[in-house]
PDB file of C-alpha atoms in Angstrom:
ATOM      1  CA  UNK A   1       0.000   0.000   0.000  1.00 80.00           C
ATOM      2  CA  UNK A   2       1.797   3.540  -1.181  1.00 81.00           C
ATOM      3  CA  UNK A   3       2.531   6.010   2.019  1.00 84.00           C
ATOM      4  CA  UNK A   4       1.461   3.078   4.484  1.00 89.00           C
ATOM      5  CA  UNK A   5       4.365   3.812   6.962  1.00 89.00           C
ATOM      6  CA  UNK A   6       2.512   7.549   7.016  1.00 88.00           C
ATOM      7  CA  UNK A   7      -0.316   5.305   8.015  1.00 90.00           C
ATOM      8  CA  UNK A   8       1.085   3.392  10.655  1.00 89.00           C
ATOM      9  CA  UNK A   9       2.706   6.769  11.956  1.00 87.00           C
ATOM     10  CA  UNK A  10      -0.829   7.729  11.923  1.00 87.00           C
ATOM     11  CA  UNK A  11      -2.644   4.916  13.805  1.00 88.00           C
ATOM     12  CA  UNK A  12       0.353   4.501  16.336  1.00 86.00           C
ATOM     13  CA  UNK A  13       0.179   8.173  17.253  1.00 84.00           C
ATOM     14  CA  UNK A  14      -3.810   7.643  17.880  1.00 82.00           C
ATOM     15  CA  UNK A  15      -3.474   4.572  19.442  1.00 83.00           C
ATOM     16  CA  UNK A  16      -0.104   6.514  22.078  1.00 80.00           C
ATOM     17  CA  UNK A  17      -1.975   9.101  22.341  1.00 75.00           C
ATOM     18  CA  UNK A  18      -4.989   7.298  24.216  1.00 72.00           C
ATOM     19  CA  UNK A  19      -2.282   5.925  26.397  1.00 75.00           C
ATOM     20  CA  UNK A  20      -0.303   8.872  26.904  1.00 72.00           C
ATOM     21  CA  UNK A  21      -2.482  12.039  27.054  1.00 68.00           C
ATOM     22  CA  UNK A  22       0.857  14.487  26.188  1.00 74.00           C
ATOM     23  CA  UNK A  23       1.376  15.987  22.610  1.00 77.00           C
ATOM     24  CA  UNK A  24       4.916  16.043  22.960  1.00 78.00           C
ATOM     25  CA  UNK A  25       5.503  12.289  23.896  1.00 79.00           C
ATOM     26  CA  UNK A  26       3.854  11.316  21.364  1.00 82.00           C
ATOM     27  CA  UNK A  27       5.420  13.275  18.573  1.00 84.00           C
ATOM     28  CA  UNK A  28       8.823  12.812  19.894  1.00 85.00           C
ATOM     29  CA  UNK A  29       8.433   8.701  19.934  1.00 85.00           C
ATOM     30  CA  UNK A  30       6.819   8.832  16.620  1.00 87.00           C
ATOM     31  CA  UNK A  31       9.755  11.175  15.352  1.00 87.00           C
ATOM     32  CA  UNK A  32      12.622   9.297  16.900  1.00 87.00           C
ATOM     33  CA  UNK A  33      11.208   5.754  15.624  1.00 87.00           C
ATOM     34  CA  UNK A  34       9.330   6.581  12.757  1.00 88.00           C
ATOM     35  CA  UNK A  35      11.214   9.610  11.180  1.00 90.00           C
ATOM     36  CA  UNK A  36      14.545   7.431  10.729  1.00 90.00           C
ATOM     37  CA  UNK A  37      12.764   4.416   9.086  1.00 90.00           C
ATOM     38  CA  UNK A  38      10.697   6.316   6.672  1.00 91.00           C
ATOM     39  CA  UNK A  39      13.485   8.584   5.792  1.00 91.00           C
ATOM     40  CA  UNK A  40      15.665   4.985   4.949  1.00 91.00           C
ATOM     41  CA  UNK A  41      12.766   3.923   2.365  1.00 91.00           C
ATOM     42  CA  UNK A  42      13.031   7.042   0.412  1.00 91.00           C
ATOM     43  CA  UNK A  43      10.319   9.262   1.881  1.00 91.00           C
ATOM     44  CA  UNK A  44      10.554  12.821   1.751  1.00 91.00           C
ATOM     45  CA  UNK A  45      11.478  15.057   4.780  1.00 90.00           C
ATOM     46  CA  UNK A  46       8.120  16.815   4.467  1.00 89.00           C
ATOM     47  CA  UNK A  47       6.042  13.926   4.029  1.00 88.00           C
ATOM     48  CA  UNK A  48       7.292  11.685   7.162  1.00 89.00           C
ATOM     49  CA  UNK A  49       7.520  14.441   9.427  1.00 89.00           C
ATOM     50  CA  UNK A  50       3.999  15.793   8.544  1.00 88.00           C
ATOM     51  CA  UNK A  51       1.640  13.357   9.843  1.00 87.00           C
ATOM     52  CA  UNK A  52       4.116  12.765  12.804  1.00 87.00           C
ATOM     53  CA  UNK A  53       3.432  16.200  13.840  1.00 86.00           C
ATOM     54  CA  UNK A  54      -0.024  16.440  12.883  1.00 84.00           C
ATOM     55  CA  UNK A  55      -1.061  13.049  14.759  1.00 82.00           C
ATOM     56  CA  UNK A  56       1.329  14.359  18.039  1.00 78.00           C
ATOM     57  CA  UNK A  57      -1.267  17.824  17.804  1.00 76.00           C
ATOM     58  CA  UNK A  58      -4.639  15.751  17.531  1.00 74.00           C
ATOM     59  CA  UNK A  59      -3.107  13.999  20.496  1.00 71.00           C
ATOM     60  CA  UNK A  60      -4.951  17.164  22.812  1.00 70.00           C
ATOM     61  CA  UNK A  61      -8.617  16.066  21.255  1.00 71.00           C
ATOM     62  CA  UNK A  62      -8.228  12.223  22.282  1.00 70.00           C
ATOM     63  CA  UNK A  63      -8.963  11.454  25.529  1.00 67.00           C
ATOM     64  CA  UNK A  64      -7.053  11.309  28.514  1.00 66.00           C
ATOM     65  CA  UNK A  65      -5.408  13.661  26.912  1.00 67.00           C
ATOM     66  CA  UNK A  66      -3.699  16.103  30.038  1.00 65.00           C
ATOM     67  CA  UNK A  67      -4.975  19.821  28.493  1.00 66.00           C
ATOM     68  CA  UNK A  68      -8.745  18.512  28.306  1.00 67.00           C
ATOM     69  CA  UNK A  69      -8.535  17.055  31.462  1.00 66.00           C
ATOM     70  CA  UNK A  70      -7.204  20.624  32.649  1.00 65.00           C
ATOM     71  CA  UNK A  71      -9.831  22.376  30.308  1.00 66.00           C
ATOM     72  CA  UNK A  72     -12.759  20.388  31.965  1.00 64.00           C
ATOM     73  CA  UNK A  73     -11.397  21.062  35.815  1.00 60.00           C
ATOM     74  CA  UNK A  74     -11.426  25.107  34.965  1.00 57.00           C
ATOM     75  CA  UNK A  75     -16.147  25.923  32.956  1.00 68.00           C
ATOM     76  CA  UNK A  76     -15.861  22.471  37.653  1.00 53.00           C
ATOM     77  CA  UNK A  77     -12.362  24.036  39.764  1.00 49.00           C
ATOM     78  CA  UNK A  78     -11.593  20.523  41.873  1.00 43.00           C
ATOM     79  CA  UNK A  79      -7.382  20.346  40.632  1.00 51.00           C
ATOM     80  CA  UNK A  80      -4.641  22.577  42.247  1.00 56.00           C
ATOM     81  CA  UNK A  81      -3.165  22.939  39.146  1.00 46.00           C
ATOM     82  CA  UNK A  82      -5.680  25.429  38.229  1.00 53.00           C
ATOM     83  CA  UNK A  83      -5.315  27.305  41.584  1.00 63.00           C
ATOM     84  CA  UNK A  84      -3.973  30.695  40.465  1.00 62.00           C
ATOM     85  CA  UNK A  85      -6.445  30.935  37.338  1.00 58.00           C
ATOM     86  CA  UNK A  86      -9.140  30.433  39.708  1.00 62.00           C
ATOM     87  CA  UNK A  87      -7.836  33.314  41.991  1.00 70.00           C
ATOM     88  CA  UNK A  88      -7.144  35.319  38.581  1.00 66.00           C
ATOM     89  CA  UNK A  89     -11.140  34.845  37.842  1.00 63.00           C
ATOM     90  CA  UNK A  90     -11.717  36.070  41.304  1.00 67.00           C
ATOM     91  CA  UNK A  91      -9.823  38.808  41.220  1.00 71.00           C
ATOM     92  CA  UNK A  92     -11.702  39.667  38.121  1.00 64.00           C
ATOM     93  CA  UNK A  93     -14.741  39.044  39.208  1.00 63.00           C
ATOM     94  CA  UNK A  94     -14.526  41.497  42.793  1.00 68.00           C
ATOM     95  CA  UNK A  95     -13.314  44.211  40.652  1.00 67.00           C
ATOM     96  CA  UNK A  96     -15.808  44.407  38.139  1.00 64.00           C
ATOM     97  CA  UNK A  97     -13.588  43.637  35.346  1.00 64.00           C
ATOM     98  CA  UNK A  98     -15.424  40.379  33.768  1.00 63.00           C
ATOM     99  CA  UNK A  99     -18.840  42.009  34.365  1.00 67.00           C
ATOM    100  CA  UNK A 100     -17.504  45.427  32.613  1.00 71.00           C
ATOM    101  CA  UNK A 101     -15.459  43.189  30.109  1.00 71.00           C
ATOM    102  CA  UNK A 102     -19.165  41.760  29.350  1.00 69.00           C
ATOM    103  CA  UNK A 103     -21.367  44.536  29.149  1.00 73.00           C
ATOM    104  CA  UNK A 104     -18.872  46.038  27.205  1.00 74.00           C
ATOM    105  CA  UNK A 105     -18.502  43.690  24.185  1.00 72.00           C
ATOM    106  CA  UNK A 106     -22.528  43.098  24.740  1.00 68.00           C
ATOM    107  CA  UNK A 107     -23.006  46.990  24.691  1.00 71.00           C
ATOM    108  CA  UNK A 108     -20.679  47.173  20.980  1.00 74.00           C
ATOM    109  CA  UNK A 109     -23.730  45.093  19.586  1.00 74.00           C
ATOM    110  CA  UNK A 110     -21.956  42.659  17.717  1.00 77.00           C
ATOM    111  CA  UNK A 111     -23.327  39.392  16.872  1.00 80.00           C
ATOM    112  CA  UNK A 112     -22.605  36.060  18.640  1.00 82.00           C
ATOM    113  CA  UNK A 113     -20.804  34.710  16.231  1.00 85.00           C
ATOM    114  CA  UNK A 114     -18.514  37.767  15.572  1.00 87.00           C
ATOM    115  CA  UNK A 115     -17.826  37.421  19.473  1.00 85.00           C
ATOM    116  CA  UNK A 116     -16.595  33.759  19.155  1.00 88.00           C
ATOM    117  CA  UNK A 117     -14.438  34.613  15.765  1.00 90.00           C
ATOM    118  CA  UNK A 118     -13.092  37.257  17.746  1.00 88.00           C
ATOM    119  CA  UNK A 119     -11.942  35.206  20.556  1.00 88.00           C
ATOM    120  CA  UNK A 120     -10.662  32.454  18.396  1.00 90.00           C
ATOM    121  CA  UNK A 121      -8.250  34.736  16.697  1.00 90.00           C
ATOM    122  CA  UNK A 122      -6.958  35.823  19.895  1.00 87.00           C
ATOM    123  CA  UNK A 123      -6.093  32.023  20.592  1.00 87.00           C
ATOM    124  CA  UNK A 124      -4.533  31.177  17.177  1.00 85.00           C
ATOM    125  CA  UNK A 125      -2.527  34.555  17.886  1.00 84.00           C
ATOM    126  CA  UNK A 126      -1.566  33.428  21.230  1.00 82.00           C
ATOM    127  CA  UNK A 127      -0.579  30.044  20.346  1.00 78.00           C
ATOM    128  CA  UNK A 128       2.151  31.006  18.325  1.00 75.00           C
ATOM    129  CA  UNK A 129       3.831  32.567  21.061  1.00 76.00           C
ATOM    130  CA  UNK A 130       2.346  31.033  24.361  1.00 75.00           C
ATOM    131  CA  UNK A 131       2.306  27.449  25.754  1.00 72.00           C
ATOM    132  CA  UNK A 132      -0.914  25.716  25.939  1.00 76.00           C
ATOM    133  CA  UNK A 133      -1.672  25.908  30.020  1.00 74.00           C
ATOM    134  CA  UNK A 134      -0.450  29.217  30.175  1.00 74.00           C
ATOM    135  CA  UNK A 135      -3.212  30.155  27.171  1.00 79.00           C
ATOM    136  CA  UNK A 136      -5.699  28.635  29.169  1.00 80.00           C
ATOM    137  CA  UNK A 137      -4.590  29.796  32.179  1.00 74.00           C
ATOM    138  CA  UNK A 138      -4.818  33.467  31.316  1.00 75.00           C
ATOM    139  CA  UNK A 139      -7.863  32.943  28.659  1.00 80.00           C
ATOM    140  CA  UNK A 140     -10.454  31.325  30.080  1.00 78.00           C
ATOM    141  CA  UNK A 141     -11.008  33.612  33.104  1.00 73.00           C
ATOM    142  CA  UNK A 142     -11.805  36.287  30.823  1.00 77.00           C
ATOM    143  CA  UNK A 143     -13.834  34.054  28.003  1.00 82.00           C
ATOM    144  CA  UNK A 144     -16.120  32.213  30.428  1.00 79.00           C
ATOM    145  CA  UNK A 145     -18.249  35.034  31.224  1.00 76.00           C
ATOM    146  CA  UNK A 146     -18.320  36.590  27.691  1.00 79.00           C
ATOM    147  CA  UNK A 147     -19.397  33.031  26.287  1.00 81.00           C
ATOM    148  CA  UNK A 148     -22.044  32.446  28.987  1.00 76.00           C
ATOM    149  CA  UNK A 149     -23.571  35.923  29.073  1.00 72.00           C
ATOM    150  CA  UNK A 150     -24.963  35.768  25.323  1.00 74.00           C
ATOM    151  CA  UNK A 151     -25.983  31.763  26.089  1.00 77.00           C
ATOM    152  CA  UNK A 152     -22.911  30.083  24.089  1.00 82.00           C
ATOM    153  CA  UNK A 153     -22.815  26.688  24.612  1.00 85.00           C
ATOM    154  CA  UNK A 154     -19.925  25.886  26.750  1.00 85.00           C
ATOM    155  CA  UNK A 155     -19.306  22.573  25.297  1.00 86.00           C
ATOM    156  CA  UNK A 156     -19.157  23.817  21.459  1.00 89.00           C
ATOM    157  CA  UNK A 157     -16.847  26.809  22.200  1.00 89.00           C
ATOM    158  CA  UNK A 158     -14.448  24.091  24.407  1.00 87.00           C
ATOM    159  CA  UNK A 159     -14.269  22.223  21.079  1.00 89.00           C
ATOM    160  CA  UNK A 160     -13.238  25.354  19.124  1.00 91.00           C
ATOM    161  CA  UNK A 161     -11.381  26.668  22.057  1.00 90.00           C
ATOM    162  CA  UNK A 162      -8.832  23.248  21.764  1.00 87.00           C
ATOM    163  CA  UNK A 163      -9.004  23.253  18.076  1.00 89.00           C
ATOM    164  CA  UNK A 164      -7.523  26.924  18.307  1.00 88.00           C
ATOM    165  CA  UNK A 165      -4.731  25.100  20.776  1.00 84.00           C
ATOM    166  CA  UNK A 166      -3.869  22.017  18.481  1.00 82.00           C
ATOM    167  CA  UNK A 167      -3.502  24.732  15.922  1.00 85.00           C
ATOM    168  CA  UNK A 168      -1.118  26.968  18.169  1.00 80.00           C
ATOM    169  CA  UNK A 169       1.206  23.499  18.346  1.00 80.00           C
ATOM    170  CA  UNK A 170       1.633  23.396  14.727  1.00 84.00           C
ATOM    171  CA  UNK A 171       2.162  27.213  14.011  1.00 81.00           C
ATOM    172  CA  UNK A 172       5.829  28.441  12.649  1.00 78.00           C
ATOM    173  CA  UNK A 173       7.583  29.634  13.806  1.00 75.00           C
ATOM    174  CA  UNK A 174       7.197  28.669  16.863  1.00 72.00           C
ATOM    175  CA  UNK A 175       4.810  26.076  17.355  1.00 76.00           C
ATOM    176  CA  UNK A 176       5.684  23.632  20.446  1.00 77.00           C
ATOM    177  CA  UNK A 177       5.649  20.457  18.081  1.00 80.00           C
ATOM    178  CA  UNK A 178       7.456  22.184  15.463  1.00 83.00           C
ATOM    179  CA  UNK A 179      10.542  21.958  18.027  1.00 79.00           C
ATOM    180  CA  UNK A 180      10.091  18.491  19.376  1.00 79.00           C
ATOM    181  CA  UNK A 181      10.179  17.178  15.818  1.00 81.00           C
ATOM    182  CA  UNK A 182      13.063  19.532  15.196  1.00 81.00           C
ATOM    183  CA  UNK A 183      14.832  18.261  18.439  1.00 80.00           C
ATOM    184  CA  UNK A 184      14.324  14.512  17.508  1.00 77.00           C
ATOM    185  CA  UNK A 185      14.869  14.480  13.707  1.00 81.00           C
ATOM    186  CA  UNK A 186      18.094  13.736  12.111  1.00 82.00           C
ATOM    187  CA  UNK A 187      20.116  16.444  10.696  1.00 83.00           C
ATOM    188  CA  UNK A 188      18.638  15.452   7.118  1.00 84.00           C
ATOM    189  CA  UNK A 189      15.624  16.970   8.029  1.00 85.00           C
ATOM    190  CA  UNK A 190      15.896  21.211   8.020  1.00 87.00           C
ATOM    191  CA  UNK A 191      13.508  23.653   9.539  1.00 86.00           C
ATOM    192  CA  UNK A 192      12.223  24.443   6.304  1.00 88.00           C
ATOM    193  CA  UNK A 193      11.386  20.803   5.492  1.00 89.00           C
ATOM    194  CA  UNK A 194       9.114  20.738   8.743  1.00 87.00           C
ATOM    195  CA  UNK A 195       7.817  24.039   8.420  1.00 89.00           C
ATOM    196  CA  UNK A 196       6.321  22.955   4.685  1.00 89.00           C
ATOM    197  CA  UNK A 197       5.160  19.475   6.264  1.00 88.00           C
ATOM    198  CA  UNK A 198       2.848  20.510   8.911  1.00 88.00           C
ATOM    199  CA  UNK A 199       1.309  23.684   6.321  1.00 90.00           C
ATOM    200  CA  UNK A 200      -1.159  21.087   5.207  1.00 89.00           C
ATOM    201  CA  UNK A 201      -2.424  19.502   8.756  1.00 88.00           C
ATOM    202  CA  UNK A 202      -2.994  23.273   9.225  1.00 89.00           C
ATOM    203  CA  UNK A 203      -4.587  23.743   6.678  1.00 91.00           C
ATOM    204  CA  UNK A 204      -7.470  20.883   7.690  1.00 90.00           C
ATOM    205  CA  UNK A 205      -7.368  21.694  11.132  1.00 89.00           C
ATOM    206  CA  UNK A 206      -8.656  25.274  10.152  1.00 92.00           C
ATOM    207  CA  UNK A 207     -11.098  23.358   7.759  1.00 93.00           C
ATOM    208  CA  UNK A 208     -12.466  21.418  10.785  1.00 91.00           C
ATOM    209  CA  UNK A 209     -12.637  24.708  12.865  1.00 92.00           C
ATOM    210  CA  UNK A 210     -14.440  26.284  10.242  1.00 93.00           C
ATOM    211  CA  UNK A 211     -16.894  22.699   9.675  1.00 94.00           C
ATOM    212  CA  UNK A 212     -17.468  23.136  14.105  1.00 92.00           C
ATOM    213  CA  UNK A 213     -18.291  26.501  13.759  1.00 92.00           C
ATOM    214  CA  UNK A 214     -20.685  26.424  11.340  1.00 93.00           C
ATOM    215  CA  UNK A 215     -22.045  23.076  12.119  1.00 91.00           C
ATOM    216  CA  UNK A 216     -22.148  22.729  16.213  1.00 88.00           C
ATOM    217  CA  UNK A 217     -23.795  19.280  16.345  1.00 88.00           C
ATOM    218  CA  UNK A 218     -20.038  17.878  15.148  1.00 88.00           C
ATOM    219  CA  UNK A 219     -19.346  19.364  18.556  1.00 85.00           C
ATOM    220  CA  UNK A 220     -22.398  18.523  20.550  1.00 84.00           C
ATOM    221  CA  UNK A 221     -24.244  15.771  19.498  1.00 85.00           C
ATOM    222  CA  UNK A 222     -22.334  12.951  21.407  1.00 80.00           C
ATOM    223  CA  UNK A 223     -22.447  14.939  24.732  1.00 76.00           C
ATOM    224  CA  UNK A 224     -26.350  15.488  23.959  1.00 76.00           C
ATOM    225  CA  UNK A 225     -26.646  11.781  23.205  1.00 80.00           C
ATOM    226  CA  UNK A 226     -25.032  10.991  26.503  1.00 79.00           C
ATOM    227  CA  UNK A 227     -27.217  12.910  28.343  1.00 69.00           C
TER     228      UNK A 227
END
């Protein structure tokens, strides 16, 4: 089968990544055991390191992966992890700053859906420069009360709100994956080479953003069916 050690790079990184939970140890096994072999049967730089990457990025979608896990104990507060976020939110909250924050953007009379294009420019913006818990950390604070005020549902913009994050992984210049793969690949592979092989993984991940956005029950309708 043509491109089936992409494939395998593929599945393996799905199947780690239900194991592992982190987007970094799962691109940098894939690239130190993968890279090498596909590299040896005469596959391009771009092409094997692409899906390595791309697969290592989804890696935040699949459960247990560690960011949701952080993401869902922010919109219920029980880990110390999140313990100066929460006092962040507080602080926010006793000054007036989310409520003003809220009837401010509410007051500008801009649609919903402007408000949640808005914000997820700020994330892809962020991502480039930021690391994932830090984004969250310093986001979601502020977002909460802007999402809830107009009756967003919370589980459709924490969709979009990690899509935004996979996205910031896979960013040049300096997207958190993009240096894993740089710090595990042989010297073969350049910068430029992995630059060019994660453009079209971002290309689909903005695709799916886009697909979420305009179609929420890709987002919603297995929590609904759970009940």
């Amino acid at each position: 089968m043509p491109g089936r050690l992409a494939m395998v790079a593929v599945v393996a990184g799905t199947v780690f990544s239900a194991i592992s939970g982190s987007t970094i140890a799962t691109t940098a096994m894939l690239g130190s055991l993968m890279l090498p072999v596909m590299l040896s049967r005469g596959y391009h730089p771009t092409i094997a390191a692409g899906p390595i990457m791309a697969i290592g990025a989804v890696d935040m979608l699949i459960p247990p992966s560690a960011l949701t896990v952080l993401l869902g104990s922010l919109s219920c507060m029980t880990l110390f992890i999140i313990l100066g976020a929460t006092t962040f939110a507080q602080i926010l909250s006793f000054s007036g700053a989310s409520s003003g924050l809220v009837q401010y953007i509410t007051g500008q009379g801009l649609s919903t859906s402007l408000i949640v294009v808005g914000m997820m420019l700020m994330l892809i913006f962020l991502g480039i420069f930021v690391d994932q818990v830090s984004m969250m950390m310093i986001t979601l604070p502020i977002f909460m009360p802007v999402v809830q005020a107009p009756g967003i549902d919370p589980i459709w913009f924490g969709v979009m709100f990690l899509i935004c994050m996979q996205l910031g992984l896979l960013l040049p210049p300096h997207g958190l994956l993009l240096m894993t793969m740089r710090g595990v690949a042989p010297p073969s592979v350049t910068m430029g080479h992995i630059f060019i092989a994660v453009v079209p993984y971002v290309v689909m991940s903005l695709v799916l953003l886009a697909a979420v956005f305009w179609i929420p029950q890709i987002a919603t309708w297995l929590p609904q069916l759970i009940g």
